[in-house]
Coordinates of C-alpha atoms in Angstrom, one line a residue:
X1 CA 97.0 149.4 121.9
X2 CA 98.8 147.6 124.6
X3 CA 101.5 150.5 124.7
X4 CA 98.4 153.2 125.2
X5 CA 96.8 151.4 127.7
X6 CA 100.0 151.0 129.7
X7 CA 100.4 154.9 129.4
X8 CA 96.7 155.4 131.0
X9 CA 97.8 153.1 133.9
X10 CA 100.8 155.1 134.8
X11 CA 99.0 158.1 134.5
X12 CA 96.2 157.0 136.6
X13 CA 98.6 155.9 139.1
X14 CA 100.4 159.4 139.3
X15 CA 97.1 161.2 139.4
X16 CA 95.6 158.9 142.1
X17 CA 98.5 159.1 144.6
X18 CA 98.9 162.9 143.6
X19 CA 102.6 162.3 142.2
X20 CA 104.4 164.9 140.6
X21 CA 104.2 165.3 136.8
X22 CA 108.0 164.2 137.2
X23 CA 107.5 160.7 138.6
X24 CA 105.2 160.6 135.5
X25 CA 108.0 161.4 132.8
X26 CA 110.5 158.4 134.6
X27 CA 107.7 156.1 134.9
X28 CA 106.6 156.5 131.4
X29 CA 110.2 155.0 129.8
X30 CA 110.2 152.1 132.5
X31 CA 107.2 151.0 131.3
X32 CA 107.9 151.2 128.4
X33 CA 110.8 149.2 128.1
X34 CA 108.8 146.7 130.4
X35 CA 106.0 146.3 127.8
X36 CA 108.8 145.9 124.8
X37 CA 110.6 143.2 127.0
X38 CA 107.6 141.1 127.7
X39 CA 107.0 141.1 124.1
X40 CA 110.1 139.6 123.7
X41 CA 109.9 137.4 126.3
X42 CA 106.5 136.5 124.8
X43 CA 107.7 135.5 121.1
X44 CA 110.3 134.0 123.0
X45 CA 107.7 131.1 124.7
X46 CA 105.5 131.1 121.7
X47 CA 107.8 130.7 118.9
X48 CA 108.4 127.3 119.4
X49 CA 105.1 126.4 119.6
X50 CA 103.9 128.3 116.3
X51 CA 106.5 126.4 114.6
X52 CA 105.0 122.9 116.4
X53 CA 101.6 124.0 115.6
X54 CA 102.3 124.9 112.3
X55 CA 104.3 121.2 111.5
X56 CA 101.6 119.2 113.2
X57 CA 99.0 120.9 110.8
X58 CA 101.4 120.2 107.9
X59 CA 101.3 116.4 108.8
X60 CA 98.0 116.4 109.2
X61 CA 97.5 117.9 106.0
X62 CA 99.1 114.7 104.3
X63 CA 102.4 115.2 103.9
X64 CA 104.9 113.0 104.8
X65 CA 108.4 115.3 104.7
X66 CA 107.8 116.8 108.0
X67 CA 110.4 115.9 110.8
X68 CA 108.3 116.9 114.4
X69 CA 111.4 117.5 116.4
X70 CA 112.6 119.3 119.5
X71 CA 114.3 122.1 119.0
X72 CA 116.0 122.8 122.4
X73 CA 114.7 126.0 122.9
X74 CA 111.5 125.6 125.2
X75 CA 111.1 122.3 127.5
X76 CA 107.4 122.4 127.1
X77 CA 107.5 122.6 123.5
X78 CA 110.3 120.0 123.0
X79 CA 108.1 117.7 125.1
X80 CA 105.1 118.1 122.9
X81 CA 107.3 117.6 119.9
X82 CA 108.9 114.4 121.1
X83 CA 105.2 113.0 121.8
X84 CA 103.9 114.5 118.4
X85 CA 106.7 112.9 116.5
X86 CA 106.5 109.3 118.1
X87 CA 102.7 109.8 117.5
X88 CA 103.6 110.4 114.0
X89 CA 106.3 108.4 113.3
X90 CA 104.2 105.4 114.6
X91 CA 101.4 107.0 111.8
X92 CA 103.4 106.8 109.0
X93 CA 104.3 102.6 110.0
X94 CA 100.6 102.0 110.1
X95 CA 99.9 103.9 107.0
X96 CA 102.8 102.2 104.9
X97 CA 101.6 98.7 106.7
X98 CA 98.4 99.5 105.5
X99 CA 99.5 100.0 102.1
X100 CA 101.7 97.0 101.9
X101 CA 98.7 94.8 103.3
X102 CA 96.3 96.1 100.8
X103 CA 98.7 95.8 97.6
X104 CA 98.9 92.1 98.9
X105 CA 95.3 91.7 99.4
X106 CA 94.5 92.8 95.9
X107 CA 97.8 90.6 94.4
X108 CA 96.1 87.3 96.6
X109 CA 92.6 88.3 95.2
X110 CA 93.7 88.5 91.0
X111 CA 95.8 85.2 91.7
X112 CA 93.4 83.0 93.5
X113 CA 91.1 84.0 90.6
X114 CA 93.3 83.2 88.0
X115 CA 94.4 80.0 89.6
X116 CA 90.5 78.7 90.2
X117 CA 90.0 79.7 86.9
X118 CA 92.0 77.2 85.2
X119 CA 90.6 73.9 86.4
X120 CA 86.8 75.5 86.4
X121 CA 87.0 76.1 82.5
X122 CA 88.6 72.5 82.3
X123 CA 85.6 71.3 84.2
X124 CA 83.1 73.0 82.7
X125 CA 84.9 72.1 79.0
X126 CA 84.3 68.6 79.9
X127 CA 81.2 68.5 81.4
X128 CA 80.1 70.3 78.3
X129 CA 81.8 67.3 76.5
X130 CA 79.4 64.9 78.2
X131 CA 76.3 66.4 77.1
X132 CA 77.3 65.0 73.7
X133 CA 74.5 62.0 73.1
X134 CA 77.3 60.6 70.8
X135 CA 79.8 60.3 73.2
X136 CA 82.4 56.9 72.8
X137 CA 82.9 55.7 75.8
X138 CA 86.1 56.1 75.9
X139 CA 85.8 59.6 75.9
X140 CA 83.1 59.4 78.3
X141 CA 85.5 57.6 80.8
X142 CA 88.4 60.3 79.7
X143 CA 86.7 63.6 80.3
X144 CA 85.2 62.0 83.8
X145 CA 88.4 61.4 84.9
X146 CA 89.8 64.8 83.7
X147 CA 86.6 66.6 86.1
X148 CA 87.7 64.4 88.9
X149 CA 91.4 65.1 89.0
X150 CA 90.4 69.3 88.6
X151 CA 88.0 68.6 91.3
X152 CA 90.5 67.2 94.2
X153 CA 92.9 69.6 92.8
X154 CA 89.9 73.2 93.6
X155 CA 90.0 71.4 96.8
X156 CA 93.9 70.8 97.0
X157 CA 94.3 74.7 96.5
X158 CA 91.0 75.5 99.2
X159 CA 92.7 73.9 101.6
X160 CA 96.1 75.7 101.3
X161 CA 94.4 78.6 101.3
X162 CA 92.3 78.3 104.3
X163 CA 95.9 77.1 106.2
X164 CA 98.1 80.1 105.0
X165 CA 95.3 82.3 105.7
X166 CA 95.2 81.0 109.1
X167 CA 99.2 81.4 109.4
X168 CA 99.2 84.4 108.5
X169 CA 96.8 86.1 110.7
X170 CA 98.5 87.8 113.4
X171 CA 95.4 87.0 115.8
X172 CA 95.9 83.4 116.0
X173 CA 98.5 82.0 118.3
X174 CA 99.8 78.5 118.4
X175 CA 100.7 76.2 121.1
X176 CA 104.5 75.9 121.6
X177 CA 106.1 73.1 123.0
X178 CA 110.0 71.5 122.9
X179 CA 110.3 70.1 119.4
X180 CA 113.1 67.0 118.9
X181 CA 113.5 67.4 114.9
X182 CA 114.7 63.9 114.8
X183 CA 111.7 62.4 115.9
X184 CA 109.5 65.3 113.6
X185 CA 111.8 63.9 110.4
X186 CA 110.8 60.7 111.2
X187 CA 107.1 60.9 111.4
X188 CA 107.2 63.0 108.3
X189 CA 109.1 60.3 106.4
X190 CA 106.3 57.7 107.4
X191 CA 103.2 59.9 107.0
X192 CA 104.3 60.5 103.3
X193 CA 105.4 56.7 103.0
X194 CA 102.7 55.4 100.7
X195 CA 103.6 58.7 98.3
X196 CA 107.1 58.3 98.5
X197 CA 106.8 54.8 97.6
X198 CA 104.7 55.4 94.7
X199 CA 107.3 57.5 93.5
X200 CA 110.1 55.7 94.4
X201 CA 112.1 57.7 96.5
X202 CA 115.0 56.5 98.7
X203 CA 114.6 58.4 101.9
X204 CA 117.4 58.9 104.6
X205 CA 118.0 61.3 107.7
X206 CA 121.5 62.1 109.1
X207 CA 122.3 64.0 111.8
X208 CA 121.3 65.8 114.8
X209 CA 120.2 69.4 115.6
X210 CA 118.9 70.7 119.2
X211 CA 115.6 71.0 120.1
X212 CA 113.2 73.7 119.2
X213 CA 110.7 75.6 120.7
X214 CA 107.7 75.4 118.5
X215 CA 104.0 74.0 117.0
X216 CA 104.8 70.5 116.3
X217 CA 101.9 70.3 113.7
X218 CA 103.2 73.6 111.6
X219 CA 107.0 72.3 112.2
X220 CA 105.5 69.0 110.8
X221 CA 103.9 70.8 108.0
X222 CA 106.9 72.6 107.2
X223 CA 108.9 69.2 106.5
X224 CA 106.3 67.8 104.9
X225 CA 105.6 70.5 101.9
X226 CA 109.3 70.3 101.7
X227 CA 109.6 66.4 101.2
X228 CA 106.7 66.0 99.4
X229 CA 107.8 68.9 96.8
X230 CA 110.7 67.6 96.8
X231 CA 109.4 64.0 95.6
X232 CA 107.5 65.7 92.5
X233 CA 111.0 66.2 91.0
X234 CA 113.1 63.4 91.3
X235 CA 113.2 60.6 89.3
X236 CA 112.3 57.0 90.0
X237 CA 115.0 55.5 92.5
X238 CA 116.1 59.3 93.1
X239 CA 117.2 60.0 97.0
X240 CA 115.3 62.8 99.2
X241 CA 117.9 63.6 102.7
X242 CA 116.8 65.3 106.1
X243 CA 120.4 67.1 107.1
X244 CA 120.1 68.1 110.4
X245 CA 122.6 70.3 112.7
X246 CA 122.6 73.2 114.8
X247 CA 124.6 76.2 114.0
X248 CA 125.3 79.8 115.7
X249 CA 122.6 79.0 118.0
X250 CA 119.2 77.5 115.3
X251 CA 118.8 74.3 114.5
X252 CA 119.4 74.0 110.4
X253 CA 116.8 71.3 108.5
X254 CA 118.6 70.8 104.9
X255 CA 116.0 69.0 102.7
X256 CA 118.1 67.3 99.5
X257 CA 116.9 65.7 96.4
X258 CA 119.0 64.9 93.6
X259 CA 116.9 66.0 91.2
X260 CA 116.7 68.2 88.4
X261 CA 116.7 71.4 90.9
X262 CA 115.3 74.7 89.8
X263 CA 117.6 75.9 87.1
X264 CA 118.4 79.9 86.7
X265 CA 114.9 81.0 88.6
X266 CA 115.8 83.3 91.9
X267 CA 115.4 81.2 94.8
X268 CA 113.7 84.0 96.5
X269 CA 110.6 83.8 93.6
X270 CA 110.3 80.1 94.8
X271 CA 108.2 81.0 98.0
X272 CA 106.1 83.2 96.4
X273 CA 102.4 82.4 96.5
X274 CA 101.6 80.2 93.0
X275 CA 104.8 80.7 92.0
X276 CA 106.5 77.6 89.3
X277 CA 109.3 77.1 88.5
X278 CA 108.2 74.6 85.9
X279 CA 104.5 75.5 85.1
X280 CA 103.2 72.5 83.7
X281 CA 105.4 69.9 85.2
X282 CA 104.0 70.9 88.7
X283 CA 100.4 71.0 87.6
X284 CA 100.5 67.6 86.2
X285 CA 102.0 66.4 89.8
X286 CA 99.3 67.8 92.0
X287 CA 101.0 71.1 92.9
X288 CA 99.2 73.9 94.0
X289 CA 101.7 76.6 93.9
X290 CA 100.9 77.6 97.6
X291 CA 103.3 74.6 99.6
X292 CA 106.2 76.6 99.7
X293 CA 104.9 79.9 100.5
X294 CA 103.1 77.9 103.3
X295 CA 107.0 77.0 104.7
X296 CA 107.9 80.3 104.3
X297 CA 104.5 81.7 106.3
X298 CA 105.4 78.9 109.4
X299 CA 109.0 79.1 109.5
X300 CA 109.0 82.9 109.9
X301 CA 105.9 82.8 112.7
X302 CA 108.7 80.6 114.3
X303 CA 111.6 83.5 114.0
X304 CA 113.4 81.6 111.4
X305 CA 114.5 81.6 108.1
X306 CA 114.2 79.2 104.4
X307 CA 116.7 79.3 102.0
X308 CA 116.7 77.4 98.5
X309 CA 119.7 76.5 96.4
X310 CA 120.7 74.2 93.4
X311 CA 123.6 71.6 94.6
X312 CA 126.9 71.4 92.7
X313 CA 125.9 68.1 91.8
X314 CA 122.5 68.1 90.9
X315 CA 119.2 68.6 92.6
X316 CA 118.1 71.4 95.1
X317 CA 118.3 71.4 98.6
X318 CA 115.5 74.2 101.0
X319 CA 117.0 75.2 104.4
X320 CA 115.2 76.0 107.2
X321 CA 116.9 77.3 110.1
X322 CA 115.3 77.9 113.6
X323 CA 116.4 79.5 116.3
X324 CA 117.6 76.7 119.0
X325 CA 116.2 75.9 123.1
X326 CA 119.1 77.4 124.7
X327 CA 121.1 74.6 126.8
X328 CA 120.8 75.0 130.5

């Protein structure tokens, strides 16, 4: 069609200015070979853009192997595929965040639920229990106690949840200030005093480390799930040590005990959420399973890392290492 209507032009033009039927025979081939160069020229231009079209509607489609990149051939095109693929690429980050936030959301959900369920049956067991008219006294006293203890504990585990939840949500930002971990160490120590006491743990802190930038209250947080799990595991007259030092520019916090340690469990498993290494043990000192995943939420908001590992000689030590106020 295009090729006939380029004909009719050429002959209008000859008949209009009166040319001879000779001019119309030379013009015919030049315009020709015009028409089949611009439709070169013209799959040259679109080409790239077909093919940019045609991957964009592929990824929108849902599918995640197409690569939006330029192809050096048109500048326009390469521009829109450099945009279209930084558009995408930043796509497919949300969409696997999204994924990874809801998989988490759904594992927090089944074990919140199976944690309250544990010391809901035990208070409804015993409540149940009371009802009996029969009752010894004893038992009476017994089974109040037990409903009591599961009691402090549902609140124990509300309360770690409400503060994780809170660390981990990326809206809420926390006032940072210069840090002196010495002084933090030491008003950990006497906070958990009475606890430690009651335990009979010999306490000590050695070292120094540079300041930090940082939330004094999380810092303090930090050291005291650390201390105070750290106290559940040792035995009577059993030593708990703040190390403190600085190294390749963080400030380390070592926090020893000479306990038992953790045994053959990956160190890693330790900060998950409700995670035990000793089940029952834990649960009969007041643990909630959420203290050290709590350390792990705070010392990463702070750009820093925890590390846990069985001593040579007994007992564990968790290190926390943050990154140091440059010196002036």
């Amino acid at each position: 069609m295009t090729l006939l209507a380029c004909t009719i032009v050429v002959l209008v033009c000859v008949i209009a200015f009166d040319a001879p039927a000779k001019a119309f025979v030379l013009l015919l081939p030049a315009a020709c070979i015009t028409f089949v160069i611009s439709l070169l020229i013209g799959h040259f231009l679109s080409e790239p853009l077909r093919i940019l079209c045609a991957e964009v509607k592929a990824f929108c489609s849902g599918s995640t192997n197409v690569r939006i990149v330029p192809d050096g051939r048109l500048h326009e095109a390469d521009c829109l595929a450099e945009n279209f693929g930084e558009l995408a690429g930043k796509a497919l980050v949300q969409q696997s965040d999204l994924a990874i936030r809801e998989r988490r959301q759904a594992e927090f959900i089944s074990d919140v639920a199976h944690e309250l369920r544990t010391p809901l049956t035990a208070i409804h067991g015993n409540a149940e229990m009371l009802l009996d008219p029969d009752l010894p006294p004893e038992l009476h006293d017994k089974f109040c106690k037990i409903i009591i203890d599961e009691s402090e504990r549902l609140g124990r585990l509300s309360n770690d949840l409400l503060t994780l939840q809170r660390i981990e949500d990326d809206s809420v930002r926390y006032e940072l200030q210069r840090v002196d971990l010495k002084i933090l160490s030491r008003e950990v120590f006497d906070a958990l005093d009475p606890i430690l006491r009651d335990r009979g743990a010999i306490t000590e802190i050695i070292g120094e480390a540079p300041d930090v930038l940082g939330n004094p209250d999380r810092l303090k947080q930090v050291l005291s799930n650390l201390v105070e799990n750290a106290s559940r595991f040792i035995e009577p007259g059993g030593h708990i040590t703040i190390e403190l030092f600085g190294l390749r520019g963080n400030s380390v916090i070592a926090v020893k005990d000479d306990g038992a340690g953790f045994g053959d469990v990956d160190p890693k498993r330790l900060f998950d959420r409700f995670y035990r290494a000793d089940t029952s043990r834990s649960r009969g000192t007041g643990g909630t399973g959420l203290g050290l995943a709590i350390v792990k939420s705070v010392v990463e908001a702070h750009d820093g890392t925890v590390e846990a590992l069985n001593l040579p000689d007994g007992g564990a030590c968790f290190i926390v290492a943050i990154p140091s106020i440059a010196v002036s």
